[in-house]
Coordinates of N, CA, C and O in Angstrom, one line a residue:
G1 N -2.5 -176.9 100.0 CA -2.6 -175.6 99.2 C -1.7 -175.6 98.0 O -0.9 -176.5 97.8
D2 N -1.9 -174.6 97.3 CA -1.0 -174.4 96.1 C 0.4 -174.0 96.5 O 0.6 -173.3 97.4
A3 N 1.4 -174.6 95.8 CA 2.8 -174.2 96.0 C 3.0 -172.8 95.5 O 2.4 -172.4 94.6
L4 N 4.0 -172.1 96.2 CA 4.4 -170.8 95.7 C 5.2 -170.9 94.4 O 5.9 -171.9 94.2
P5 N 5.1 -169.9 93.6 CA 5.9 -169.9 92.3 C 7.3 -170.0 92.7 O 7.8 -169.5 93.7
Q6 N 8.1 -170.5 91.8 CA 9.6 -170.6 92.0 C 10.3 -169.4 91.4 O 11.5 -169.2 91.8
D7 N 9.7 -168.6 90.6 CA 10.4 -167.5 90.0 C 9.4 -166.4 89.7 O 8.2 -166.6 89.7
V8 N 9.9 -165.2 89.4 CA 9.1 -164.1 89.0 C 8.7 -164.3 87.6 O 9.5 -164.6 86.7
T9 N 7.4 -164.2 87.3 CA 6.9 -164.3 85.9 C 6.0 -163.1 85.6 O 5.3 -162.6 86.5
L10 N 5.9 -162.8 84.4 CA 5.0 -161.7 83.9 C 4.3 -162.4 82.7 O 4.9 -162.8 81.7
R11 N 3.0 -162.4 82.8 CA 2.1 -163.1 81.8 C 1.7 -162.1 80.8 O 1.7 -160.9 81.0
Q12 N 1.3 -162.6 79.6 CA 0.7 -161.7 78.6 C -0.6 -161.1 79.1 O -1.4 -161.8 79.7
N13 N -0.8 -159.9 78.8 CA -2.0 -159.2 79.3 C -3.2 -159.9 78.6 O -3.1 -160.5 77.6
F14 N -4.4 -159.7 79.3 CA -5.6 -160.3 78.8 C -6.8 -159.3 79.0 O -6.9 -158.9 80.2
P15 N -7.6 -159.0 78.1 CA -7.5 -159.4 76.7 C -6.4 -158.5 76.0 O -6.0 -157.5 76.5
N16 N -6.0 -159.0 74.8 CA -5.0 -158.3 74.0 C -5.2 -158.7 72.6 O -5.1 -159.9 72.2
P17 N -5.6 -157.8 71.7 CA -5.8 -156.3 71.9 C -6.9 -156.1 72.9 O -7.8 -156.9 73.1
F18 N -6.9 -154.8 73.5 CA -7.9 -154.5 74.5 C -8.5 -153.1 74.2 O -8.0 -152.3 73.5
N19 N -9.7 -152.9 74.8 CA -10.4 -151.6 74.8 C -11.6 -151.8 75.8 O -12.4 -152.6 75.5
P20 N -11.7 -151.1 76.8 CA -10.8 -150.1 77.3 C -9.9 -150.5 78.4 O -9.0 -149.8 78.8
M21 N -10.1 -151.8 79.0 CA -9.2 -152.2 80.1 C -8.6 -153.5 79.8 O -9.1 -154.3 79.0
T22 N -7.4 -153.8 80.5 CA -6.7 -155.0 80.3 C -6.2 -155.5 81.7 O -5.9 -154.6 82.5
N23 N -6.0 -156.8 81.8 CA -5.4 -157.3 83.1 C -4.0 -157.7 82.8 O -3.7 -158.4 81.8
I24 N -3.1 -157.4 83.8 CA -1.7 -157.7 83.8 C -1.4 -158.6 84.9 O -1.5 -158.2 86.1
A25 N -1.1 -159.9 84.7 CA -0.9 -160.9 85.7 C 0.6 -161.2 85.9 O 1.4 -161.2 84.9
F26 N 1.0 -161.4 87.2 CA 2.4 -161.7 87.5 C 2.4 -162.6 88.7 O 1.5 -162.7 89.5
T27 N 3.6 -163.3 88.9 CA 3.7 -164.2 90.0 C 5.1 -163.8 90.7 O 6.0 -163.4 90.1
L28 N 5.1 -164.0 92.0 CA 6.2 -163.7 92.9 C 6.5 -164.9 93.8 O 5.6 -165.4 94.4
P29 N 7.8 -165.3 93.9 CA 8.1 -166.4 94.8 C 8.2 -166.0 96.3 O 8.1 -166.8 97.2
R30 N 8.3 -164.7 96.5 CA 8.3 -164.2 97.9 C 7.8 -162.7 97.9 O 7.7 -162.1 96.9
T31 N 7.5 -162.2 99.1 CA 7.1 -160.8 99.2 C 8.2 -159.9 98.8 O 9.4 -160.1 99.3
E32 N 7.9 -158.9 98.0 CA 8.9 -157.9 97.6 C 8.3 -156.7 97.0 O 7.1 -156.7 96.7
H33 N 9.1 -155.6 96.8 CA 8.6 -154.4 96.2 C 8.4 -154.6 94.7 O 9.3 -155.2 94.0
V34 N 7.3 -154.2 94.2 CA 6.9 -154.4 92.8 C 6.5 -153.1 92.2 O 5.7 -152.4 92.8
K35 N 7.0 -152.8 91.0 CA 6.5 -151.7 90.2 C 6.0 -152.2 88.9 O 6.7 -152.9 88.2
V36 N 4.8 -151.9 88.5 CA 4.2 -152.2 87.2 C 4.0 -150.9 86.5 O 3.1 -150.1 87.0
A37 N 4.7 -150.6 85.4 CA 4.6 -149.3 84.7 C 4.3 -149.6 83.2 O 4.7 -150.6 82.7
I38 N 3.6 -148.6 82.6 CA 3.2 -148.6 81.2 C 4.1 -147.6 80.5 O 4.2 -146.5 80.9
F39 N 4.6 -148.0 79.3 CA 5.4 -147.1 78.4 C 4.8 -147.1 77.0 O 4.3 -148.1 76.6
D40 N 5.0 -146.0 76.3 CA 4.7 -146.0 74.9 C 5.8 -146.6 74.1 O 6.9 -147.0 74.7
V41 N 5.7 -146.8 72.8 CA 6.7 -147.5 72.0 C 8.0 -146.7 71.9 O 9.0 -147.2 71.5
K42 N 7.9 -145.4 72.2 CA 9.1 -144.5 72.2 C 9.8 -144.5 73.5 O 10.8 -143.8 73.7
G43 N 9.3 -145.3 74.5 CA 9.9 -145.4 75.8 C 9.5 -144.4 76.8 O 10.0 -144.3 77.9
R44 N 8.5 -143.6 76.5 CA 8.0 -142.5 77.4 C 7.1 -143.2 78.4 O 6.2 -143.9 78.0
H45 N 7.3 -142.8 79.7 CA 6.4 -143.3 80.7 C 5.0 -142.8 80.5 O 4.8 -141.6 80.3
V46 N 4.0 -143.7 80.6 CA 2.6 -143.4 80.4 C 1.9 -143.4 81.8 O 1.2 -142.4 82.2
R47 N 2.1 -144.4 82.6 CA 1.4 -144.5 83.9 C 2.1 -145.7 84.7 O 2.5 -146.7 84.1
T48 N 2.1 -145.5 86.0 CA 2.5 -146.6 86.9 C 1.2 -147.1 87.5 O 0.4 -146.3 88.1
V49 N 0.9 -148.4 87.3 CA -0.3 -149.0 87.8 C -0.2 -149.6 89.2 O -1.2 -149.9 89.8
H50 N 1.0 -149.9 89.6 CA 1.3 -150.4 91.0 C 2.7 -150.1 91.3 O 3.6 -150.2 90.5
D51 N 2.9 -149.6 92.6 CA 4.3 -149.4 93.1 C 4.2 -149.6 94.6 O 3.8 -148.7 95.4
G52 N 4.6 -150.8 95.1 CA 4.6 -151.1 96.5 C 4.8 -152.5 96.7 O 5.1 -153.3 95.8
A53 N 4.8 -152.9 98.0 CA 5.0 -154.3 98.4 C 3.9 -155.2 98.0 O 2.7 -154.8 98.0
V54 N 4.3 -156.4 97.6 CA 3.3 -157.4 97.1 C 3.7 -158.7 97.7 O 4.9 -159.1 97.7
A55 N 2.8 -159.5 98.3 CA 3.1 -160.8 98.9 C 3.4 -161.8 97.8 O 3.0 -161.7 96.6
A56 N 4.0 -162.9 98.2 CA 4.3 -164.0 97.3 C 3.0 -164.6 96.7 O 1.9 -164.5 97.4
G57 N 3.0 -165.1 95.5 CA 1.8 -165.7 94.9 C 1.5 -165.0 93.5 O 2.3 -164.3 92.9
E58 N 0.3 -165.3 93.1 CA -0.2 -164.7 91.8 C -1.0 -163.5 92.0 O -1.8 -163.4 93.0
H59 N -0.8 -162.5 91.2 CA -1.5 -161.2 91.3 C -1.9 -160.6 89.9 O -1.2 -161.0 88.9
T60 N -2.9 -159.8 89.9 CA -3.3 -159.1 88.7 C -3.6 -157.7 89.0 O -4.2 -157.3 90.0
V61 N -3.1 -156.8 88.1 CA -3.4 -155.4 88.1 C -4.1 -155.0 86.9 O -4.0 -155.7 85.9
V62 N -4.9 -154.0 86.9 CA -5.7 -153.6 85.7 C -5.2 -152.2 85.3 O -5.0 -151.3 86.0
W63 N -5.1 -152.1 83.9 CA -4.8 -150.8 83.3 C -6.0 -150.4 82.5 O -6.5 -151.2 81.7
N64 N -6.5 -149.2 82.7 CA -7.7 -148.7 82.0 C -7.4 -147.8 80.8 O -8.3 -147.1 80.4
G65 N -6.2 -147.9 80.3 CA -5.9 -147.1 79.0 C -5.8 -145.6 79.2 O -6.0 -144.9 78.3
T66 N -5.4 -145.2 80.5 CA -5.3 -143.8 80.7 C -3.8 -143.5 81.2 O -3.1 -144.4 81.6
D67 N -3.4 -142.2 81.0 CA -2.1 -141.8 81.4 C -2.1 -141.4 82.9 O -3.2 -141.6 83.6
S68 N -1.0 -140.9 83.4 CA -0.9 -140.6 84.8 C -1.9 -139.4 85.2 O -2.2 -139.3 86.4
S69 N -2.3 -138.6 84.3 CA -3.3 -137.6 84.5 C -4.7 -138.0 84.4 O -5.6 -137.2 84.5
G70 N -5.0 -139.2 84.0 CA -6.3 -139.7 83.8 C -6.9 -139.5 82.4 O -8.0 -139.8 82.2
N71 N -6.0 -139.1 81.5 CA -6.5 -138.9 80.1 C -6.4 -140.2 79.3 O -5.4 -140.9 79.5
A72 N -7.3 -140.5 78.5 CA -7.3 -141.6 77.6 C -6.1 -141.5 76.7 O -5.9 -140.5 76.1
V73 N -5.4 -142.6 76.5 CA -4.3 -142.7 75.6 C -4.8 -143.1 74.2 O -5.8 -143.8 74.1
P74 N -4.0 -142.8 73.1 CA -4.5 -143.2 71.8 C -4.2 -144.7 71.5 O -3.5 -145.3 72.2
S75 N -4.9 -145.2 70.5 CA -4.7 -146.6 70.1 C -3.2 -146.7 69.8 O -2.5 -145.8 69.3
G76 N -2.7 -148.0 70.0 CA -1.3 -148.2 69.6 C -0.7 -149.3 70.5 O -1.4 -150.0 71.3
T77 N 0.6 -149.6 70.3 CA 1.3 -150.6 71.0 C 1.9 -149.9 72.3 O 2.5 -148.9 72.2
Y78 N 1.8 -150.6 73.4 CA 2.4 -150.1 74.6 C 3.2 -151.3 75.3 O 2.9 -152.5 75.0
V79 N 4.2 -150.9 76.1 CA 5.0 -151.9 76.8 C 4.7 -151.8 78.3 O 4.6 -150.7 78.8
Y80 N 4.4 -152.9 78.9 CA 4.3 -152.9 80.3 C 5.5 -153.6 80.9 O 6.0 -154.6 80.4
R81 N 6.0 -153.0 82.1 CA 7.2 -153.4 82.7 C 7.0 -153.8 84.1 O 6.4 -153.0 84.9
L82 N 7.4 -155.0 84.5 CA 7.4 -155.4 85.9 C 8.8 -155.3 86.5 O 9.7 -155.9 85.9
T83 N 9.0 -154.5 87.5 CA 10.3 -154.4 88.1 C 10.2 -154.9 89.6 O 9.3 -154.4 90.3
T84 N 11.0 -155.8 89.9 CA 11.1 -156.3 91.3 C 12.5 -156.0 91.8 O 13.3 -155.4 91.2
D85 N 12.8 -156.5 93.0 CA 14.1 -156.3 93.6 C 15.2 -156.9 92.8 O 16.3 -156.4 92.8
E86 N 14.9 -158.0 92.0 CA 16.0 -158.6 91.3 C 15.7 -158.8 89.8 O 16.6 -159.2 89.1
R87 N 14.5 -158.5 89.3 CA 14.2 -158.7 87.9 C 13.5 -157.5 87.3 O 12.8 -156.8 88.0
V88 N 13.7 -157.4 86.0 CA 12.9 -156.5 85.2 C 12.4 -157.3 84.0 O 13.2 -157.8 83.2
L89 N 11.1 -157.4 83.8 CA 10.4 -158.1 82.7 C 9.5 -157.2 81.9 O 8.8 -156.3 82.5
N90 N 9.5 -157.3 80.6 CA 8.7 -156.5 79.7 C 7.9 -157.3 78.8 O 8.3 -158.4 78.4
R91 N 6.7 -156.8 78.5 CA 5.9 -157.4 77.4 C 5.1 -156.3 76.7 O 5.0 -155.2 77.3
S92 N 4.6 -156.6 75.5 CA 3.9 -155.5 74.8 C 2.4 -155.9 74.7 O 2.0 -157.1 74.8
M93 N 1.6 -154.9 74.5 CA 0.2 -155.0 74.4 C -0.3 -154.0 73.4 O 0.3 -153.0 73.1
V94 N -1.6 -154.2 72.9 CA -2.1 -153.3 71.8 C -3.5 -152.8 72.3 O -4.4 -153.6 72.7
L95 N -3.6 -151.5 72.3 CA -4.9 -150.8 72.6 C -5.5 -150.4 71.3 O -4.9 -149.8 70.5
V96 N -6.8 -150.9 71.1 CA -7.5 -150.6 69.9 C -8.8 -149.9 70.2 O -9.5 -150.4 71.0
K97 N -9.0 -148.7 69.6 CA -10.2 -148.0 69.9 C -11.1 -148.0 68.7 O -10.7 -148.2 67.6

């Protein structure tokens, strides 16, 4: 079988730019609590797309371009943040409508 990842990684979302949905992929070397959250460029929380335990390996979550209330967000640059027990990783993405 495939070997487990050696470190936490956060990949560039795909597609990017995107409309209306994008995939956010990450890897974990062991099972741990993971939070994947979206922020606007001013640092305001837009939506949490995952918050809970995740097994070791490769994973993908999907963001559909909506905020926590289900409203479509405007075009622009957004930051997605992966928070684990030991790491915080950030990347940016562009929503184009």
